[in-house]
XYZ file of C-alpha atoms in Angstrom:
602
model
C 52.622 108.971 -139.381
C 55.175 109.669 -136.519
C 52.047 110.914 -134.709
C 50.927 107.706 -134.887
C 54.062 105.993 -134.216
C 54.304 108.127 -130.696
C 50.670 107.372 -129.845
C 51.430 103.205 -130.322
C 54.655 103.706 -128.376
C 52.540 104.962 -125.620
C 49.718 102.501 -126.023
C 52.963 99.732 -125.612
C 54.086 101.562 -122.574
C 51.054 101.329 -120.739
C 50.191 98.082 -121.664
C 53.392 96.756 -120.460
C 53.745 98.369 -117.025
C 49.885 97.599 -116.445
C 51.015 94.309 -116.728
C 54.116 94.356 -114.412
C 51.745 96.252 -111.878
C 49.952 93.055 -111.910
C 52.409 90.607 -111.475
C 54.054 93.063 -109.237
C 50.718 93.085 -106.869
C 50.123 89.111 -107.297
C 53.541 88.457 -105.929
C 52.818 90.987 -102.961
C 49.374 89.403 -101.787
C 51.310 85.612 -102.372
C 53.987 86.816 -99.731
C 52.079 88.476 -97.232
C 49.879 85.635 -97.196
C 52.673 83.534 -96.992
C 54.016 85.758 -94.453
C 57.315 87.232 -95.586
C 56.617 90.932 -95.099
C 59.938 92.223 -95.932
C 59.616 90.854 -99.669
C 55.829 92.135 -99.849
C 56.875 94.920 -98.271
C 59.600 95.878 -101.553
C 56.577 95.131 -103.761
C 54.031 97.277 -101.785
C 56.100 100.050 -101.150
C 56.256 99.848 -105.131
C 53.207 99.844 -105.886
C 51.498 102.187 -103.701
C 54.281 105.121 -104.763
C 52.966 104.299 -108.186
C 49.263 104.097 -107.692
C 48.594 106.166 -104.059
C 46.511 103.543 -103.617
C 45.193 103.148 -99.645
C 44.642 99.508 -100.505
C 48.178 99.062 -101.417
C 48.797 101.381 -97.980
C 47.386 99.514 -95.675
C 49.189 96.472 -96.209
C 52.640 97.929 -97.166
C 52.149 99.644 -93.347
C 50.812 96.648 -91.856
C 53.806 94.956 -93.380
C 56.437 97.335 -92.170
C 55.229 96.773 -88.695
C 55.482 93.537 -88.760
C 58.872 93.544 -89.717
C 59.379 96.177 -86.859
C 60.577 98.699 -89.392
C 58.464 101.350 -87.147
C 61.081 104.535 -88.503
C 60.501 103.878 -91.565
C 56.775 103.647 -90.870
C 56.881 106.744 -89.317
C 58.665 108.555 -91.362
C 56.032 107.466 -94.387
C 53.101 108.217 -92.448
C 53.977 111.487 -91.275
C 54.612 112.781 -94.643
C 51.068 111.269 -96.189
C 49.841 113.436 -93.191
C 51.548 116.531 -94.534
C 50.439 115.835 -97.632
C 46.989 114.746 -96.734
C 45.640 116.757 -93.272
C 42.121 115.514 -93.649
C 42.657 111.667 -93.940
C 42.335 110.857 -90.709
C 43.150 107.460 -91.336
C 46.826 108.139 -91.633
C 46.751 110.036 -88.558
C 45.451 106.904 -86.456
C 48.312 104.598 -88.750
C 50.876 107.182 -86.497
C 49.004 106.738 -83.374
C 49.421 102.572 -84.071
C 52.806 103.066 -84.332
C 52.923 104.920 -81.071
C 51.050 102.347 -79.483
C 53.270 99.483 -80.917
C 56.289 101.552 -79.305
C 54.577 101.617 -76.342
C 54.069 105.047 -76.157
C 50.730 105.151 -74.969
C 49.896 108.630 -73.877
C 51.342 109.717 -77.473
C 49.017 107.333 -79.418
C 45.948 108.342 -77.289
C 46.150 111.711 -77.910
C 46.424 111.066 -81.685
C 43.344 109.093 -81.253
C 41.130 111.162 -79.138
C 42.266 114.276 -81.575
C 41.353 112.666 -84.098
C 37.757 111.608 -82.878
C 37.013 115.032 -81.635
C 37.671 116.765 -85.259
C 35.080 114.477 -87.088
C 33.151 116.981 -89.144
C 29.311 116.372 -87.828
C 28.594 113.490 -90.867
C 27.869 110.060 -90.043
C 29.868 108.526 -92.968
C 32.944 110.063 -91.572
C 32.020 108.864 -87.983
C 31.979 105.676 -89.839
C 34.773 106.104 -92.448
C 37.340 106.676 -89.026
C 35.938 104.026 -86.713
C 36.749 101.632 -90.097
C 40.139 102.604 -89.921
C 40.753 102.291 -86.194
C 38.909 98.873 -86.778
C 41.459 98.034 -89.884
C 44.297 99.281 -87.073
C 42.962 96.768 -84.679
C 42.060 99.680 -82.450
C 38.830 98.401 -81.005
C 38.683 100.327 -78.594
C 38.742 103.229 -80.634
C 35.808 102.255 -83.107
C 33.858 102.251 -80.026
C 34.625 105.723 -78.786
C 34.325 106.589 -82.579
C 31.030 105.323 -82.861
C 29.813 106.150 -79.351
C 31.266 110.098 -80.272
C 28.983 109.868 -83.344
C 25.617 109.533 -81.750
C 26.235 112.271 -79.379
C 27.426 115.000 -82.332
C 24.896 113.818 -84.033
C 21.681 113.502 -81.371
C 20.688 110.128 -82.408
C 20.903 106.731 -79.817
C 19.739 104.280 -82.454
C 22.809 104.934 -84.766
C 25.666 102.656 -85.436
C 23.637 99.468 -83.432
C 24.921 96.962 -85.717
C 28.908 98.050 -85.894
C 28.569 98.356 -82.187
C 27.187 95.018 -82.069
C 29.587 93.172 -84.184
C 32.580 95.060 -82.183
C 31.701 93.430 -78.909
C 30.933 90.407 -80.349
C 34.725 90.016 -82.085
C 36.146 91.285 -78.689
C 33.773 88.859 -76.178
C 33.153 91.938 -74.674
C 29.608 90.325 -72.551
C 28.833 93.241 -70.470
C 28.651 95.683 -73.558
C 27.198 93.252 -75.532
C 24.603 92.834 -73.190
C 24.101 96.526 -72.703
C 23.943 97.653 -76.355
C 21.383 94.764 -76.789
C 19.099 96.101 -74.222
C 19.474 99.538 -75.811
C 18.974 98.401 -78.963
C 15.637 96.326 -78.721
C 12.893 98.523 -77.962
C 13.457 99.796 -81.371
C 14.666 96.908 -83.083
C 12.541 94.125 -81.561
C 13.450 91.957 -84.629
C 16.410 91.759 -83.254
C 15.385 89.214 -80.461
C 16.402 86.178 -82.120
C 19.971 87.736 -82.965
C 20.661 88.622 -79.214
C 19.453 85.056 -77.990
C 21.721 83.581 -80.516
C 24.834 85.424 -80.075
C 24.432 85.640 -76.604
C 23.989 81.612 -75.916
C 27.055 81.282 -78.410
C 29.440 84.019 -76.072
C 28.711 83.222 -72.783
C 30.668 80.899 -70.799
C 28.432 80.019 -68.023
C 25.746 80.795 -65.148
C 27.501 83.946 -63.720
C 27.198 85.610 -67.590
C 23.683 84.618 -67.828
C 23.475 86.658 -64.343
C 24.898 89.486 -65.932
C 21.830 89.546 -68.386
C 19.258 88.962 -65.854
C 20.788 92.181 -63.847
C 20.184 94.346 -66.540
C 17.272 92.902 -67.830
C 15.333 93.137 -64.000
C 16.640 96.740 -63.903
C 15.364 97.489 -67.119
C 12.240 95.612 -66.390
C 11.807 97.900 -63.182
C 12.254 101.183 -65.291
C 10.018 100.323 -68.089
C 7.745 97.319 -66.356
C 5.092 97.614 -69.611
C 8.113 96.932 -72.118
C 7.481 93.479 -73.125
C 10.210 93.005 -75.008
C 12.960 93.289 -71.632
C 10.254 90.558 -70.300
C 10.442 88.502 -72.982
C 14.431 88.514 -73.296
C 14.258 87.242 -69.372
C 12.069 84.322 -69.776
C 14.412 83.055 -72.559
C 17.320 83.439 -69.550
C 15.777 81.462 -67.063
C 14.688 78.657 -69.571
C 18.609 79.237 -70.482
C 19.415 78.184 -66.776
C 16.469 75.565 -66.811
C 14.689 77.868 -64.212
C 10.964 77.096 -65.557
C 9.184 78.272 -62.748
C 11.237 81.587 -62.678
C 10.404 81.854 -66.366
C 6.692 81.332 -65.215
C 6.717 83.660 -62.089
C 7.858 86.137 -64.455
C 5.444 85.765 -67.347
C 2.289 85.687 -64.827
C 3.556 89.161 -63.497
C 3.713 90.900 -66.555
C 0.224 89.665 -67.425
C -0.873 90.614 -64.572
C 0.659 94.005 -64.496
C -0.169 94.504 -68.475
C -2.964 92.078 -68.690
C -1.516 91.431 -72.359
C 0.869 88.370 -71.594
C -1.491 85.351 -72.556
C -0.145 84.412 -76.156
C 3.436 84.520 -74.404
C 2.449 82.590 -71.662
C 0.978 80.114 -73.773
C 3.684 80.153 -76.775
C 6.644 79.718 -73.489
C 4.385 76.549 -71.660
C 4.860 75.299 -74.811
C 8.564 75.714 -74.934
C 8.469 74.272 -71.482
C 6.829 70.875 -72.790
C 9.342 71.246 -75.309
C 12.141 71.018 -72.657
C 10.468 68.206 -70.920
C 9.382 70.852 -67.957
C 5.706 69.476 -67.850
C 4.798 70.294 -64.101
C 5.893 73.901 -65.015
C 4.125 73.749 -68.329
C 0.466 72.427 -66.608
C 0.730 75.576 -64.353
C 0.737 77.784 -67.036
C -1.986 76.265 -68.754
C -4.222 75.852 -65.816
C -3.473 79.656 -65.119
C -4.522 80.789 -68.295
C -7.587 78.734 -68.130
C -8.248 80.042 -64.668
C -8.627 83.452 -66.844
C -12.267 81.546 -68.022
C -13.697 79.738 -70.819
C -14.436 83.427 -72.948
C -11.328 83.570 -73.607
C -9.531 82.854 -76.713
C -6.683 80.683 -75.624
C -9.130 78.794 -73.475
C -9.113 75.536 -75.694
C -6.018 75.564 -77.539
C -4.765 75.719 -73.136
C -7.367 72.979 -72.254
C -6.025 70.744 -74.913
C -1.896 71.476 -74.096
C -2.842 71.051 -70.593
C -3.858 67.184 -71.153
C -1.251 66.638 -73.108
C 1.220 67.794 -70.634
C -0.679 65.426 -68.090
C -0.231 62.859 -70.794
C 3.754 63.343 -71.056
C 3.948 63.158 -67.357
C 2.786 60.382 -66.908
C 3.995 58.824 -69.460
C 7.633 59.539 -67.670
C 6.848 58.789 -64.273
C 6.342 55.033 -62.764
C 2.919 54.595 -64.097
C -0.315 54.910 -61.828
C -2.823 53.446 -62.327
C -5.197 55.397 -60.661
C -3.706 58.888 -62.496
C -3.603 57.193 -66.101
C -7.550 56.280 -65.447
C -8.086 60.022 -64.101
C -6.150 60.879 -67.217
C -7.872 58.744 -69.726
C -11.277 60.447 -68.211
C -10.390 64.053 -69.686
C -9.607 63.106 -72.572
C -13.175 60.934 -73.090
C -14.761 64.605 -71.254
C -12.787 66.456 -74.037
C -14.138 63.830 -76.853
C -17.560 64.098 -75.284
C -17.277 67.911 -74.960
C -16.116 69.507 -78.090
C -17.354 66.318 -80.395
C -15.373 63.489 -82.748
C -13.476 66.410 -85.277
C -9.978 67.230 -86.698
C -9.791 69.179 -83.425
C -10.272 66.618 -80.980
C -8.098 63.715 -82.971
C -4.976 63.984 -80.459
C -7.255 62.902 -78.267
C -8.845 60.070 -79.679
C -5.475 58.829 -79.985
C -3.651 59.138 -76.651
C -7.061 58.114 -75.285
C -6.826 54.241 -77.349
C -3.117 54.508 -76.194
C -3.667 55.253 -72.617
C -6.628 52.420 -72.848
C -4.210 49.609 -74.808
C -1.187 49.570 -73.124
C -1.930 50.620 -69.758
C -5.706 50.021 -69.069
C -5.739 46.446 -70.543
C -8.816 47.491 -72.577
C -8.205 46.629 -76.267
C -11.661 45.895 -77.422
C -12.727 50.102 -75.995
C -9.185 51.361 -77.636
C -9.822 48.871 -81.245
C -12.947 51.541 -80.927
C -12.105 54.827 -80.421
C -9.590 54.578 -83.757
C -12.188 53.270 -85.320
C -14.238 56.659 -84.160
C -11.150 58.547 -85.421
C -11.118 57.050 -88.980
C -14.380 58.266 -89.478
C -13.624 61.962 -88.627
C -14.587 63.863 -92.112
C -11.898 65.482 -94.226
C -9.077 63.869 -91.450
C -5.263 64.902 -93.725
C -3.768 61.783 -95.041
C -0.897 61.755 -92.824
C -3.332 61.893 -90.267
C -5.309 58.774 -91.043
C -2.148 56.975 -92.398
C -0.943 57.351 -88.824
C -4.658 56.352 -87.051
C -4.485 53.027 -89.142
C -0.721 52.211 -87.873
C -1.829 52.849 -84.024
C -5.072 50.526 -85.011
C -2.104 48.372 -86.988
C -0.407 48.075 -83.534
C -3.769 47.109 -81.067
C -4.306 44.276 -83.548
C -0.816 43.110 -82.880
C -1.376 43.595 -79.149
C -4.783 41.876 -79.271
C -3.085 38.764 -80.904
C -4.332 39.375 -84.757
C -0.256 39.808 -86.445
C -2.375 38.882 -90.352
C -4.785 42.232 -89.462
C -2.126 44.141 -88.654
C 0.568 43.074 -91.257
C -2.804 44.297 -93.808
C -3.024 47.476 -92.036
C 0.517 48.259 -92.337
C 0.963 46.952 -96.283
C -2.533 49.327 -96.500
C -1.394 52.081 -95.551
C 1.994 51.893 -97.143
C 0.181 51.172 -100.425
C -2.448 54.456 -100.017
C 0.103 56.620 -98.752
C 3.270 55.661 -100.593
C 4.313 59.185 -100.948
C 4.003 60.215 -97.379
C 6.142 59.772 -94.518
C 3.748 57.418 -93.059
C 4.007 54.799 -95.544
C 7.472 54.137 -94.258
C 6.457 53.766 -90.763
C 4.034 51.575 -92.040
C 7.034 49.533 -93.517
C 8.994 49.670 -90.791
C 6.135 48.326 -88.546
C 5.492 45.681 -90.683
C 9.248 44.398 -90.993
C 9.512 44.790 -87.431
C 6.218 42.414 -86.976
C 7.487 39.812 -89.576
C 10.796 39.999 -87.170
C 8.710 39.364 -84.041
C 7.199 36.312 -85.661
C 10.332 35.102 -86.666
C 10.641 35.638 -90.755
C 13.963 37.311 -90.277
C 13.992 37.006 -94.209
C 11.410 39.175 -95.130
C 12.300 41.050 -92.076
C 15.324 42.054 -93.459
C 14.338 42.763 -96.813
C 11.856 45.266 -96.079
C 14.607 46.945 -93.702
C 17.227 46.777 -96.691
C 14.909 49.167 -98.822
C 14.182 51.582 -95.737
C 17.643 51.849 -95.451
C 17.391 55.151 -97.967
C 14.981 56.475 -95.961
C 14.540 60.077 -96.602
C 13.931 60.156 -92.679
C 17.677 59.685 -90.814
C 15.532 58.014 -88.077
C 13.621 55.787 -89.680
C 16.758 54.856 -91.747
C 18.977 54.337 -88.385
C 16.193 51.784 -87.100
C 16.080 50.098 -90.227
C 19.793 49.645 -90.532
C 19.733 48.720 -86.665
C 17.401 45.685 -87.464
C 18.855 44.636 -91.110
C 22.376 44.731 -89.046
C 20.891 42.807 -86.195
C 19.500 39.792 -88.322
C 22.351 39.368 -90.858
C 24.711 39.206 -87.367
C 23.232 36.589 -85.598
C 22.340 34.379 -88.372
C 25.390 32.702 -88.577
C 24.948 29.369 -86.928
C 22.472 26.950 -85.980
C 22.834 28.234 -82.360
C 22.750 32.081 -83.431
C 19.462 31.183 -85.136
C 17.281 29.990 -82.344
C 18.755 32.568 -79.769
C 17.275 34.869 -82.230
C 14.247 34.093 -81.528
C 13.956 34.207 -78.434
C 15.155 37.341 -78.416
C 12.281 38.151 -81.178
C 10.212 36.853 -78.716
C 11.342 39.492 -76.114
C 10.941 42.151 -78.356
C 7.220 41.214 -78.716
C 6.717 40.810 -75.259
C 8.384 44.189 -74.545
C 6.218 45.764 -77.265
C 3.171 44.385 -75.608
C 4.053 45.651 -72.125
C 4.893 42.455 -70.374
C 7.740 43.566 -69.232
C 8.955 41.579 -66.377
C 8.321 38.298 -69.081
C 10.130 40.304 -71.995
C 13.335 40.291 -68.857
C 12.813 36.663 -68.061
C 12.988 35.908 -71.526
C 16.114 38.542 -72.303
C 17.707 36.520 -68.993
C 17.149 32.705 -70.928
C 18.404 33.207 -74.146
C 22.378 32.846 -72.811
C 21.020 29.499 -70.460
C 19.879 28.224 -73.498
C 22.148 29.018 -76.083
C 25.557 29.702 -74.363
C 27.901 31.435 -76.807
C 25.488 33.097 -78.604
C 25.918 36.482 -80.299
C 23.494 38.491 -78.978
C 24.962 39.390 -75.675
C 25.370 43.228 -76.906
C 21.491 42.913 -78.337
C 20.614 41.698 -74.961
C 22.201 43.982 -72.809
C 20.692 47.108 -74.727
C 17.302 45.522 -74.660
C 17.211 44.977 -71.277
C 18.644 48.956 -70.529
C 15.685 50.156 -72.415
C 12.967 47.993 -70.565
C 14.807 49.029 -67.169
C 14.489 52.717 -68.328
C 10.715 52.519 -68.541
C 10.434 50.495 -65.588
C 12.191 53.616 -64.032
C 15.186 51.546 -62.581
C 17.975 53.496 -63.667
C 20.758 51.828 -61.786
C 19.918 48.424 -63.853
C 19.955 50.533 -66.884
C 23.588 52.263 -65.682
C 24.644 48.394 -65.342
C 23.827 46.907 -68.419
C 24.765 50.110 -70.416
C 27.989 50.293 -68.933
C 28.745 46.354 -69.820
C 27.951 47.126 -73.182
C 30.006 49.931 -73.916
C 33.142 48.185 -71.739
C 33.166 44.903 -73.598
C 31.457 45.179 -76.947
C 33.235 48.197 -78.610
C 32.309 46.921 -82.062
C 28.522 46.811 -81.727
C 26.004 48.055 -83.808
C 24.511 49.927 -79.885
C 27.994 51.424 -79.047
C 26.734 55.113 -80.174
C 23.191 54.796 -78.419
C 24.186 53.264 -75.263
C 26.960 56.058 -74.857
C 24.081 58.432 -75.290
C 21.630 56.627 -73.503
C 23.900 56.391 -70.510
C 24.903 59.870 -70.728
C 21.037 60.934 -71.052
C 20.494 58.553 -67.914
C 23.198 60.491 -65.872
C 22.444 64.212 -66.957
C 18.723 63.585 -66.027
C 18.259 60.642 -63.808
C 21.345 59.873 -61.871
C 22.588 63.734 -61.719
C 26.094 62.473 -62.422
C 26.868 65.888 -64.553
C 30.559 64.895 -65.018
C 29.464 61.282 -65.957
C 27.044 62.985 -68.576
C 29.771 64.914 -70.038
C 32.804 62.966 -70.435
C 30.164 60.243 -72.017
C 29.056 63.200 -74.712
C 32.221 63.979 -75.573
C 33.347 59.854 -76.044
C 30.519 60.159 -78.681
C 31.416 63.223 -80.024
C 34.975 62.290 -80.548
C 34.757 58.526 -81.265
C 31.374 58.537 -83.488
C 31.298 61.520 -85.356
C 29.059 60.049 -88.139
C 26.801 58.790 -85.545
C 23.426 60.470 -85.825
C 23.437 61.310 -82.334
C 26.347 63.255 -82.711
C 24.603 66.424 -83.402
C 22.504 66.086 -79.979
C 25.595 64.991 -78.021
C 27.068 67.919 -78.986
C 24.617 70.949 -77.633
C 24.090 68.959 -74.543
C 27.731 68.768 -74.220
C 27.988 72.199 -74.290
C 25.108 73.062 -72.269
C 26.311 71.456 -69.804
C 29.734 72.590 -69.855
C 27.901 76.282 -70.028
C 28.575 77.453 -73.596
C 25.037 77.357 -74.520
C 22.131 76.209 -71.177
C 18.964 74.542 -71.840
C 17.654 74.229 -75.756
């Protein structure tokens, strides 16, 4: 019985200081986190006689420093080194102290001692660079680390602790350099350097740093694709395309290996709107001949590069017929197929909007709906372009049929919501704002943020100019202009835009109209006009539902057109600031910083 009594006694004992030790630790962490080390400091010093803990160490050290209480600091560390000869970890706590004293020499020679007497095991290579890291002796992890794959004859070791080092510190060169070491080995490793390197440096001269060592490297080891590929990404970085290109049909050349990369970076350079680099490319790999694999897939990119410039330039006539031609000699060539159905398409485009050939472009869709085993998104989307060359051919009940059609067939596909959207935007043109709106009040909670942002755009534009008699009838006229605009008449679609305040003065729609006319001015090419009525709108209607996009617009207009960089970038950051729950927000941002140099080209 008093056996038992003693043993429940002790059980009681235990209990009850396991429990203080817990209260006792909670208080600690509350105020160091709160920041009054000299009451954590009590606690920890507590707790870590009690326990030995090096958890409870750590902080209780960290926590005399802070409080500058480096004697008594000292005087604790140096006897846990007594005690303790082979934890090296208390050793570098002394040489911290040193170092916080300013005794430099002293704390260095505790450090490089202690590096030098790590027994030939990786985990202890790593065990001590931890500790100088926990220290915040950077530095120090590096030489640990850098010690550790000389003792023990292996490069590779340590990559990724390297890695993250540099990174924390901003350290670009070695970042750079431990990169370039790393990746012959680790090629998955590619996507991590592009990332962390666009996210570190700061502008041109770092990305100059990284072609240096790359071109060196390149030199050294020119079969190494992997150095090669690392470069391209750089130039296309700096938005040097046809440095990128140079580059890529060298190592081909040199390795005769380069073709998927060539092709895979033209179409990066399409991507970045680079499409006189990007036909290059493609016309040198076809120049390689028709055996080879890459021939079509090139043949095909390289039209629709032709396609996307002109498409940007002032149209020509004479190039949009020369265009038109390859894409009937690619039809006629290769045969009416899932293959060829890009080019059925931009061909009935090319031939309705800019040849004046409806009847020829009514055609070729109608070629393309009979292409066998076509994907429903695919021939939901043939039926909306054939949708739209009834509306330009002056048949709004065919197309309206089209577009309920396909909405109907396709209801749980993307498409079918274009198809809405189309056929609110037609019932707007004709002037049923009604049903107009209605249809563009459901595709509000569109999955697609796009389609939802034009939908709101158009419900928001109706229900605010509907408010008078006057409002009304300015509307449509400026319906009107819309469908004139959509048709391609656009000096009419202007005239139009220019009559609506001469007729109805003191209308509403002055924001409507200015943005209107900025977008028919940008595909006329006259950017200046744009840059004026842009700049009207965002001065004077503040409240409109085209602030966001004309701040873009006109920021896109100066990066690009007007090469007013500053312009371009006090614009983004207006949107950035101002509109955060625009949905151009997210692109304003990464052009922002590309331009300011944080992260060039996409």
């Amino acid at each position: 019985m008093k056996r038992l009594m003693l043993l429940l006694l002790g059980c009681c004992y235990y209990i009850s200081s396991f429990g203080q030790q817990n209260i006792d630790e909670a208080l600690a962490y509350q105020y160091y986190q709160q920041a009054d080390y000299a009451k954590a400091a009590s606690l920890l010093e507590k707790l870590f006689k009690s326990t030995g803990n090096d958890g409870y160490f750590d902080l209780y050290y960290t926590a005399l420093l802070k409080i500058k209480k480096y004697d008594e600091a000292e005087i604790l560390v140096k006897k846990l080194i007594k005690q303790w000869p082979q934890k090296l970890n208390y050793q570098i706590a002394l040489g911290r102290i040193y170092q916080e004293l300013g005794k430099t020499p002293e704390a260095n020679k505790i450090y490089y001692t202690a590096i030098q007497n790590v027994p030939k095991n990786e985990f202890q290579f790593r065990e001590l660079a931890n500790a100088f890291y926990r220290f915040e002796a950077y530095d120090m992890a590096v030489n640990t680390f850098l010690q550790g794959r000389k003792v023990l004859g292996d490069e590779q070791l340590f990559t990724f602790e390297l890695l993250s080092i540099y990174r924390f510190k901003k350290d670009k060169q070695a970042l750079i350099d431990e990169y370039i070491h790393a990746l012959p080995s680790n090629p998955q490793l590619v996507p991590q350097a592009q990332s962390v390197l666009s996210n570190i440096f700061e502008g041109n001269s770092d990305y100059q740093l990284l072609q240096s060592a790359l071109l060196k490297k390149i030199q050294k080891d020119p079969q190494n694709e992997i150095y090669t590929e690392l470069l391209i990404w750089q130039y296309i970085q700096q938005q040097q395309y046809e440095m990128a290109l140079r580059q890529l049909i060298a190592q081909d050349k040199r390795a005769k290996n380069a073709s998927d990369l060539i092709f895979n970076t033209a179409n990066t350079f399409v991507a970045n709107k680079a499409f006189s680099t990007a036909i290059k490319a493609y016309e040198y790999l076809l120049s390689k001949g028709p055996e080879q694999e890459l021939y079509l897939p090139a043949k095909i990119q390289l039209i629709n590069a032709k396609y996307e410039l002109a498409m940007q330039g002032k149209i020509d006539q004479t190039a949009v017929k020369a265009l038109a031609e390859e894409f009937a000699l690619v039809i006629s060539q290769y045969g009416i197929s899932n293959q060829t159905i890009f080019a059925l398409k931009k061909l009935s485009y090319l031939q309705a909007y800019y040849l004046n050939n409806l009847p020829d472009a009514e055609k070729t869709l109608e070629q393309a709906l009979k292409v066998p085993g076509l994907p429903a998104m695919e021939l939901g989307e043939v039926k909306i372009d054939l949708g739209d060359i009834y509306v330009l051919n002056k048949q709004p009940w065919e197309a309206l049929l089209v577009y309920e059609q396909v909405a109907k067939q396709y209801e749980n596909l993307p498409v079918a919501s274009e198809a809405r959207f189309r056929s609110a935007r037609l019932s707007f043109y004709q002037g049923n704002f009604k049903y107009a709106k209605s249809q563009a009040d459901v595709l509000k909670a569109s999955t697609s943020q796009l389609m939802a942002n034009d939908a709101l755009n158009l419900s928001l534009l109706i229900s605010d100019n509907l408010q008078s008699k006057n409002d009304s009838l300015a509307l449509m006229m400026y319906a009107d202009a819309e469908m004139l605009q959509f048709v391609n008449n656009n000096a009419a679609a202007i005239k139009k835009l220019d009559s609506i305040d001469l007729a109805f003065p003191n209308n509403s729609l002055a924001d409507d109209v200015l943005m209107s006319k900025a977008k028919i001015f940008i595909k006329t090419h006259d950017f200046v006009k744009a840059e004026e009525n842009l700049k009207q709108l965002i001065a004077n209607h503040t409240t409109s539902i085209w602030i966001d996009d004309a701040i873009f617009t006109l920021a896109d207009i100066y990066e690009h057109q007007l090469k007013n960089i500053e312009g371009a970038k006090k614009l983004y950051q207006q949107l950035i600031t101002d509109f955060p729950g625009s949905m151009l927000n997210t692109e304003a941002r990464k052009r922002y910083r590309n331009i300011r140099g944080d992260n060039l080209g996409a």
